[in-house]
Short mmCIF file of C-alpha atoms in Angstrom, two decimals:
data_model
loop_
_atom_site.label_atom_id
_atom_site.label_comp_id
_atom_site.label_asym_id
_atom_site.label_seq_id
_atom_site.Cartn_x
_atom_site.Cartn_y
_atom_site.Cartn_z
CA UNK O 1406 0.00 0.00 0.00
CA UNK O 1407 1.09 3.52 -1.16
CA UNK O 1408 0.42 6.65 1.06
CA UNK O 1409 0.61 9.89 -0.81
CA UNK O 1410 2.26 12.67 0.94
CA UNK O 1411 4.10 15.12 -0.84
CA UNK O 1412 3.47 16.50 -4.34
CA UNK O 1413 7.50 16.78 -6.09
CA UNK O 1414 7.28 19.02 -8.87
CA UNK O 1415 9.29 17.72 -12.23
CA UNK O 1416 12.69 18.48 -12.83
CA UNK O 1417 12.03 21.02 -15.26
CA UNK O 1418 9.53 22.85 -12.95
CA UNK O 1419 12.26 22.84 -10.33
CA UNK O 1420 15.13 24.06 -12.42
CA UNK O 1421 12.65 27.20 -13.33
CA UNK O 1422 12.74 27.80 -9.45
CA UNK O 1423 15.80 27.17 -8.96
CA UNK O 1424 17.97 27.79 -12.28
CA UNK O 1425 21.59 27.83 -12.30
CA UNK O 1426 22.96 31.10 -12.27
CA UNK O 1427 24.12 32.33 -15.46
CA UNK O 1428 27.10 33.88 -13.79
CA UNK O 1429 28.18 30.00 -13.17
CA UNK O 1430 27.73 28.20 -16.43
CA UNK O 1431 30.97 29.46 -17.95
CA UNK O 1432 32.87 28.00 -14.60
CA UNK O 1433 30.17 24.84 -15.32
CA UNK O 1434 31.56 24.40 -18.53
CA UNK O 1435 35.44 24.84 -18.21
CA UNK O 1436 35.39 22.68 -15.15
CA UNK O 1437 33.54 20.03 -17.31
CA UNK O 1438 36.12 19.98 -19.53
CA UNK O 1439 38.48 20.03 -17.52
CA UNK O 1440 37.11 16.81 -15.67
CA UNK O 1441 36.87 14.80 -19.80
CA UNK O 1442 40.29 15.62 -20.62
CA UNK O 1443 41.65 13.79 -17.67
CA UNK O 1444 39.78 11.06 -18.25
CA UNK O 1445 40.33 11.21 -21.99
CA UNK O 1446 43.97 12.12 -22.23
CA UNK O 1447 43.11 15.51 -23.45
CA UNK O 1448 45.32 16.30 -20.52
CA UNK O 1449 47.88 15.03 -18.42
CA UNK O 1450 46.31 16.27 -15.05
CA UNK O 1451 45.09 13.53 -12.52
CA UNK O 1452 41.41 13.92 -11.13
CA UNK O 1453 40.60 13.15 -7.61
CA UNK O 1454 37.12 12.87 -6.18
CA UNK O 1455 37.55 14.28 -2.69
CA UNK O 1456 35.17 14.73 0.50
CA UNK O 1457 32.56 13.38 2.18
CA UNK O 1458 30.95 10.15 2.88
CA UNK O 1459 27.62 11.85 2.63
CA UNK O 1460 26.49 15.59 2.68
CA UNK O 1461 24.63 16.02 5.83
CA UNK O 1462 25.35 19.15 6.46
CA UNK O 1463 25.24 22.95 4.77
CA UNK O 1464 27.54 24.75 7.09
CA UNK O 1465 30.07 22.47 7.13
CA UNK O 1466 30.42 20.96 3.67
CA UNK O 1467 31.36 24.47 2.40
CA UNK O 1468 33.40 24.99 4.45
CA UNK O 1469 35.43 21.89 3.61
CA UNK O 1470 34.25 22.57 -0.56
CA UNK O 1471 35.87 26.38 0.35
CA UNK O 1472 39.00 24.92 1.75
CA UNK O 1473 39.15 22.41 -1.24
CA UNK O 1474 38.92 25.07 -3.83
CA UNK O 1475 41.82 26.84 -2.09
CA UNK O 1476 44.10 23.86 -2.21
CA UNK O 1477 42.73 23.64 -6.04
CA UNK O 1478 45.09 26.47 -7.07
CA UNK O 1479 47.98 25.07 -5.31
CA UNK O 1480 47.90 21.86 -7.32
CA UNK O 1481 45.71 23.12 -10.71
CA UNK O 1482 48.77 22.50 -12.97
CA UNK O 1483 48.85 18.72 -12.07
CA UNK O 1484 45.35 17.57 -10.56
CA UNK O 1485 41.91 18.35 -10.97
CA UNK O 1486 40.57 18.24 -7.43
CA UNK O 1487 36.44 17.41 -7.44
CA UNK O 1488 34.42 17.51 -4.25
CA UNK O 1489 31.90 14.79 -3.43
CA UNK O 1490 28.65 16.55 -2.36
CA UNK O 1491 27.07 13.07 -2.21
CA UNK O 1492 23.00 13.76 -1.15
CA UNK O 1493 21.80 10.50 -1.27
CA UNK O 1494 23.36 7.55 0.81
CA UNK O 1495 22.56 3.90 -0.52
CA UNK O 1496 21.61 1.51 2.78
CA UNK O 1497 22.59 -1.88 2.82
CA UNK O 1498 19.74 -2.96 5.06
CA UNK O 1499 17.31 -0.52 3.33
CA UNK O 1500 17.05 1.88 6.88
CA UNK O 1501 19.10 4.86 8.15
CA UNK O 1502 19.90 8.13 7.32
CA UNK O 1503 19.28 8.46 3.55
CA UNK O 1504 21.22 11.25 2.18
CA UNK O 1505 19.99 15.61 1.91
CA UNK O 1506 17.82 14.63 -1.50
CA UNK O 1507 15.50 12.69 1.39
CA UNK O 1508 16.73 14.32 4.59
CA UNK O 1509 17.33 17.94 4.77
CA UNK O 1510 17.74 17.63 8.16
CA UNK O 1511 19.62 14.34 9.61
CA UNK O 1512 17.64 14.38 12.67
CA UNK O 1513 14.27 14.86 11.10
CA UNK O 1514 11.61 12.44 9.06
CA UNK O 1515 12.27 12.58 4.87
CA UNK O 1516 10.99 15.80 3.30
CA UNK O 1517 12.13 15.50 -0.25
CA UNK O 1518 11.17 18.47 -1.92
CA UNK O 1519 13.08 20.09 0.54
CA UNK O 1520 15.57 18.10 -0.16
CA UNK O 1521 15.78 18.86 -3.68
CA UNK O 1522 15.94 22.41 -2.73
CA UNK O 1523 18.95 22.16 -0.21
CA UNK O 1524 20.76 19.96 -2.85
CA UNK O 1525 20.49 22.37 -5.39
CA UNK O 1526 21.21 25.35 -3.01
CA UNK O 1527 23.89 23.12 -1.59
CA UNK O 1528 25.75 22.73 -4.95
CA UNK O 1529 25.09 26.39 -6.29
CA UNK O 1530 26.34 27.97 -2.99
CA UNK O 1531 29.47 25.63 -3.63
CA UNK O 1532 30.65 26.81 -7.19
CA UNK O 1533 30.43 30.29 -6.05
CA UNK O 1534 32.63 30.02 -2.90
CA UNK O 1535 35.41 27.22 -4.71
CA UNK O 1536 34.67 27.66 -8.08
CA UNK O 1537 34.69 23.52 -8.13
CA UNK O 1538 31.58 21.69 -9.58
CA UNK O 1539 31.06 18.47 -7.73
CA UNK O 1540 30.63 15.03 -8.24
CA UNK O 1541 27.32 12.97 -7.09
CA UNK O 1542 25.84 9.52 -6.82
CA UNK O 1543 23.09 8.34 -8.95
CA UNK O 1544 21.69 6.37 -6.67
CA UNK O 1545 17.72 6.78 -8.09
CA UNK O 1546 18.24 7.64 -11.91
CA UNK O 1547 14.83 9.24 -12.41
CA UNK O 1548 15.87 11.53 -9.69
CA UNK O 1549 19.53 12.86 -11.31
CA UNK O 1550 17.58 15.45 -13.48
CA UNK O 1551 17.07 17.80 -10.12
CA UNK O 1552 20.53 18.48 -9.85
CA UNK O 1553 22.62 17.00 -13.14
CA UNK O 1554 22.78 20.69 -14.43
CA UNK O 1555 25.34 21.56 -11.83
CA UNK O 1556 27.75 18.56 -11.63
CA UNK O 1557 30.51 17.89 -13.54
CA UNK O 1558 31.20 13.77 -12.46
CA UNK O 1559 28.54 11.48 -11.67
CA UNK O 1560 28.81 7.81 -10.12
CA UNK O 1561 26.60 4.80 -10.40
CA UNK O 1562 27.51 2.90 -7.28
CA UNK O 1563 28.48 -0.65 -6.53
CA UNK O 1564 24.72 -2.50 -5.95
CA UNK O 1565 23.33 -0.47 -9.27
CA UNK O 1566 26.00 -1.51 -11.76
CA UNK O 1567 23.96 -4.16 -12.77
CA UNK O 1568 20.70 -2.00 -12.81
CA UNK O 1569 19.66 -1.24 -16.44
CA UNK O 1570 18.08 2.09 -15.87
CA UNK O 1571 21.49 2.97 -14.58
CA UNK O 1572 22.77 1.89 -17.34
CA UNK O 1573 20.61 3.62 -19.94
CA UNK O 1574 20.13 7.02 -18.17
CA UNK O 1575 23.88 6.99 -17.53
CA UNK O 1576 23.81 6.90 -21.82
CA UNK O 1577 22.15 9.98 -21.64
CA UNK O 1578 24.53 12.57 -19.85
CA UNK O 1579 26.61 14.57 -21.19
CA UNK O 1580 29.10 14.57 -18.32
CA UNK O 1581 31.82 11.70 -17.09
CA UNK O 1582 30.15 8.90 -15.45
CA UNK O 1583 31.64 6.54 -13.33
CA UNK O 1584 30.38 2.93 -12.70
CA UNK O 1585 31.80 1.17 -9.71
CA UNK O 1586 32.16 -2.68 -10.05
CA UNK O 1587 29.27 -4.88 -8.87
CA UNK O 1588 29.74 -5.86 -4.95
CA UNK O 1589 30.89 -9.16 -5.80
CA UNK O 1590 33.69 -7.69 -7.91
CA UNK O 1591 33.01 -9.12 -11.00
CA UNK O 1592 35.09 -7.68 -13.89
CA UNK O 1593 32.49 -8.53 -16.86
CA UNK O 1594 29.73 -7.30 -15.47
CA UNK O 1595 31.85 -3.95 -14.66
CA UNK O 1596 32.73 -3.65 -18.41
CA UNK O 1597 29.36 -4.85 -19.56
CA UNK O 1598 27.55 -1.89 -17.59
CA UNK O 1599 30.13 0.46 -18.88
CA UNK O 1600 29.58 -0.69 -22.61
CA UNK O 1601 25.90 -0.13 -22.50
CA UNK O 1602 26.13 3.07 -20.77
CA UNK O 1603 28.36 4.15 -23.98
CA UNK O 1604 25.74 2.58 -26.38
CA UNK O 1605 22.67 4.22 -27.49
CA UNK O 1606 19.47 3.26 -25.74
CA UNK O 1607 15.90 3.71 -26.20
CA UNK O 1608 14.12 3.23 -22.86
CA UNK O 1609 10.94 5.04 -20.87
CA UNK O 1610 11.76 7.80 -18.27
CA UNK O 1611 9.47 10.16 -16.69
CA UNK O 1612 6.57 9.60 -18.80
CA UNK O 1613 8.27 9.80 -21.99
CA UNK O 1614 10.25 7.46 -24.67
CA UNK O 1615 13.57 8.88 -25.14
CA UNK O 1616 16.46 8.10 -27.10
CA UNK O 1617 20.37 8.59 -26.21
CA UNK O 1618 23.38 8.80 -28.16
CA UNK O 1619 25.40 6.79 -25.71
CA UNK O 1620 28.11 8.64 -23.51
CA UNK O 1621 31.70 7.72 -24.43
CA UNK O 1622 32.88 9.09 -21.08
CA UNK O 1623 31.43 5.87 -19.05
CA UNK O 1624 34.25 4.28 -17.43
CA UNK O 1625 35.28 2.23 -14.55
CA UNK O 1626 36.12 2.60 -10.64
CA UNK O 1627 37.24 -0.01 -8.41
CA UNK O 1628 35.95 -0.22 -5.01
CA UNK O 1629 36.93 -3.93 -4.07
CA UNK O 1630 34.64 -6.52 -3.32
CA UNK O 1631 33.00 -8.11 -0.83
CA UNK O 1632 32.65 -12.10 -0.80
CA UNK O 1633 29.63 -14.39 0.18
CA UNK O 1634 30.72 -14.26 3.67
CA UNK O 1635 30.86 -10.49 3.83
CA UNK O 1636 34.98 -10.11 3.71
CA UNK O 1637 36.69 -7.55 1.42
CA UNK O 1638 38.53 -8.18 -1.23
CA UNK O 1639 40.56 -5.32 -2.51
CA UNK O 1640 41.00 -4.57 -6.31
CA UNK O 1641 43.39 -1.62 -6.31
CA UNK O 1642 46.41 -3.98 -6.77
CA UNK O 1643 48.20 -3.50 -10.18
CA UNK O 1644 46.99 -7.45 -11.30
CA UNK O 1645 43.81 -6.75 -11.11
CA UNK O 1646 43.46 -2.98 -12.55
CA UNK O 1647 45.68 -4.76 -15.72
CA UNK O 1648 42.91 -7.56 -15.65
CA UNK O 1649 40.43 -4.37 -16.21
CA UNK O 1650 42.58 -2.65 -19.13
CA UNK O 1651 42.98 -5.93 -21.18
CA UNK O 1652 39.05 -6.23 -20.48
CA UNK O 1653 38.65 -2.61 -22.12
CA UNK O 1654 40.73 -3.50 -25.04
CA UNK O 1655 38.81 -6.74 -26.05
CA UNK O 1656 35.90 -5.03 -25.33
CA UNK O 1657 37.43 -2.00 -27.93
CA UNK O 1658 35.36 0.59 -25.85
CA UNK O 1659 35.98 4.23 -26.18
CA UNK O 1660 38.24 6.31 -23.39
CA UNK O 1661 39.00 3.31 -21.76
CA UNK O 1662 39.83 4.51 -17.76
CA UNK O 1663 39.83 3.26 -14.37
CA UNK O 1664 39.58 5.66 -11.05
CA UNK O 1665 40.49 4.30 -7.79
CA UNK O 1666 38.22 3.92 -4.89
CA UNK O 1667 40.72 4.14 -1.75
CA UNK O 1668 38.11 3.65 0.37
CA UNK O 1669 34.88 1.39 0.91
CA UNK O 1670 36.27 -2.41 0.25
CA UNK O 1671 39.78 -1.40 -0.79
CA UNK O 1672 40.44 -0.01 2.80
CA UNK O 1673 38.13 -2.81 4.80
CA UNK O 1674 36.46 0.77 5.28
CA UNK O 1675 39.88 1.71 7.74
CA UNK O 1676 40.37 4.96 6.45
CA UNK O 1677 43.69 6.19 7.22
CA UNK O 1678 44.50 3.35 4.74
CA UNK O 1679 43.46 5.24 2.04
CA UNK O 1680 47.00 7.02 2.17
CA UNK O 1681 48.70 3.82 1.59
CA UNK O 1682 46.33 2.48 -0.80
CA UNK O 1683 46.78 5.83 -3.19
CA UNK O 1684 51.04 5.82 -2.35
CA UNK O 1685 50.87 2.18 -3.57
CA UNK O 1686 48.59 2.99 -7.15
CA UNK O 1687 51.16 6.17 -7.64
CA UNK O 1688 54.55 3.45 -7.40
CA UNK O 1689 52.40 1.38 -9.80
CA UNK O 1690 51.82 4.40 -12.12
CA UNK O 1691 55.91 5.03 -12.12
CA UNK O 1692 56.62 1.80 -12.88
CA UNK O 1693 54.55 0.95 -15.58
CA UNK O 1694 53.15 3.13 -18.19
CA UNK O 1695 50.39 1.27 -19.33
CA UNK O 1696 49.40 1.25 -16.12
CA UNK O 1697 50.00 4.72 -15.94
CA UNK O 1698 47.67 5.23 -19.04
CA UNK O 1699 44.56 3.59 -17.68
CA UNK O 1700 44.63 4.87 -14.21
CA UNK O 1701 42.98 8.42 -14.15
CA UNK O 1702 42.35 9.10 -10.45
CA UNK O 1703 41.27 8.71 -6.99
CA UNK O 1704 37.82 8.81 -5.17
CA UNK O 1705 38.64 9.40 -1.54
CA UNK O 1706 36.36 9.96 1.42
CA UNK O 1707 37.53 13.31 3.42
CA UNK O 1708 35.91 15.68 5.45
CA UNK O 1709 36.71 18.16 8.32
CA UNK O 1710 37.35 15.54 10.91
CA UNK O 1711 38.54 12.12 10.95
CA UNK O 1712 36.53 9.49 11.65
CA UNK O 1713 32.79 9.21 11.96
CA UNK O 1714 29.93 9.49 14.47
CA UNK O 1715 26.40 7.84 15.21
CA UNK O 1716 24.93 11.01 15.85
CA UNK O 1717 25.35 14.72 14.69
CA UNK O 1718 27.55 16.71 17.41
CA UNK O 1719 31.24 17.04 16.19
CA UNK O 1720 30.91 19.48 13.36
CA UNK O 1721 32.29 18.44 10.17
CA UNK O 1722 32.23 14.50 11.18
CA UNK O 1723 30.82 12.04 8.93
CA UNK O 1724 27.69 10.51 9.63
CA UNK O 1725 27.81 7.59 7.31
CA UNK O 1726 31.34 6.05 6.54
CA UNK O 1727 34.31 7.23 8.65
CA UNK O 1728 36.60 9.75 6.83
CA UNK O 1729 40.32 10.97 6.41
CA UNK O 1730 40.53 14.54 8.22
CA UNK O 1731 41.37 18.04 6.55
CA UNK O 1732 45.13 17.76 7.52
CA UNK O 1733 45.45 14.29 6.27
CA UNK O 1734 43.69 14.88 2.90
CA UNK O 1735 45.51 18.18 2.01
CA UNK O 1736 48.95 16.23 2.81
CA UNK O 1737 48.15 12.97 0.68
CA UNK O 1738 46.71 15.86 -2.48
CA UNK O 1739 50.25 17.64 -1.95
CA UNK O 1740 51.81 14.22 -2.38
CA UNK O 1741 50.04 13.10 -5.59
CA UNK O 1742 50.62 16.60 -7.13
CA UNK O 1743 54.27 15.80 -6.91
CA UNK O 1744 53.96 12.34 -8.02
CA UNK O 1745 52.20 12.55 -11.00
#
């Protein structure tokens, strides 16, 4: 049984309220551009996709985002630095604290139009104090439209690789997408999600038929696996991440590129390790150059303070996953800079 509660407005009727400034779209556009060539080879830069678990909080997410941007310009000639404003937060048991798109406020009942409010205020208050567009998680596809306008990276995460309405809206944008590998870790099904999401699709979607081109900028992130008796298997390792460019090249997909979860089942979700875990994919990018080639970047999860919390008191402490701190993160970005 359904229970109808809140009336959400379309996409298009919320962009109308809340439209993009036009001051922001040519930032929008070189930062998207900036994001494809590192992916692409259009550049040489690195990208890393930086910050929190979840976005629980306004106040302190831009302040993090504003500290970000500021350590932007200290490494813009090497890395393209990308903060996670994550606003929706997959469950494994289906219960918890679901992300801003559902809860505006953490400690209150879901409000969703709200939260499609605070997301896009979230994100538009962001690119004016960093000048970064962020990165988010598709976690419902029919929902991406609220806020796709204003990111520059989008992820299809681990238990919705396999989903084909992931796969087919993810055809659709027109920005980098990044599917992680199914929770098992299977390698096929990793490359099969990110061939259809750079194939053309014809599929129904809010009421309509539509038709994509297919988005060439698909591509692939590792975030390890997790076996039938719940342990984690990392997939960082150089074997596997060559088992994943000889996959690409069979496959003869276009852009072919992997980015690097440090955290989640890399790390066992111990995340001080992501520092080792990115020192040990730079030695690997040294030493071989095909390597080198295939490996674009880093997603790492970062906020003000280290660690995490079951309930919201420390400000700028994760809610969800625990978290590298500020002075941690900006010493491991330093590092890459100089190693890439």
């Amino acid at each position: 049984m359904f229970t109808k509660q809140i009336e959400i407005p379309s996409p298009a009727e919320i962009l109308d309220k809340i439209p993009m400034p036009a001051s922001l779209k040519k930032i929008k556009a070189e930062r998207d551009k900036l994001v494809s060539d590192a992916l692409t080879g259009g550049s040489d830069k690195f990208l890393i996709v930086v910050g929190p678990c979840s976005a629980h909080r306004q106040e302190p997410v831009l302040d993090y985002v504003e500290k970000l941007g500021k350590l932007s310009e200290k490494v813009k000639d090497k890395l393209v630095l990308v903060p996670r404003l994550y606003t929706n937060k997959p469950r494994t048991r289906g219960v918890g604290y679901k992300g801003m798109f559902s809860q505006p406020d953490p400690s209150k009942s879901e409000n969703i139009l709200k939260g499609i409010y605070a997301i896009r205020e979230l994100n538009i208050k962001a690119i004016e104090l960093s000048g970064l567009t962020a990165a988010d998680e598709m976690l419902y596809p029919e929902n991406i439209h609220y806020v796709e306008d204003l990111l520059s990276y989008i992820a299809v995460g681990a238990r919705s690789s396999e989903n084909q309405m992931h796969r087919q809206v993810a055809s659709g944008i027109d920005v980098p997408v990044g599917v992680k590998n199914p929770m098992n870790g299977s390698v096929l099904v990793l490359l099969n999600s990110i061939y259809a999401a750079q194939s053309g699709q014809v599929f129904k979607l809010n009421g309509w038929q539509v038709k994509t081109d297919g988005n060439p900028l698909a591509h692939a992130i590792l975030r390890g696996a997790v076996d039938g008796y719940g342990n984690d298997i990392p997939n960082f390792h150089y074997e596997t991440v060559m088992q994943v460019a000889e996959g690409y090249k069979k496959a003869g997909m276009k852009n072919p590129a992997i980015i690097i979860d440090a955290n989640h089942s890399n790390s066992n979700k111990h995340f001080k390790q992501q520092i080792r875990i990115c020192e040990e994919v730079m030695q690997n990018r040294l030493y071989d150059k095909e390597f080198k080639n295939i490996v674009k970047g880093f997603m790492i999860e970062s906020f003000l303070e280290e660690g995490n919390q079951t309930e919201d008191k420390v400000y700028g402490k994760s809610i969800t996953d625990p978290c590298l701190g500020w002075c941690d993160t900006e010493r491991l970005i330093l590092d890459i800079a100089e190693k890439v």
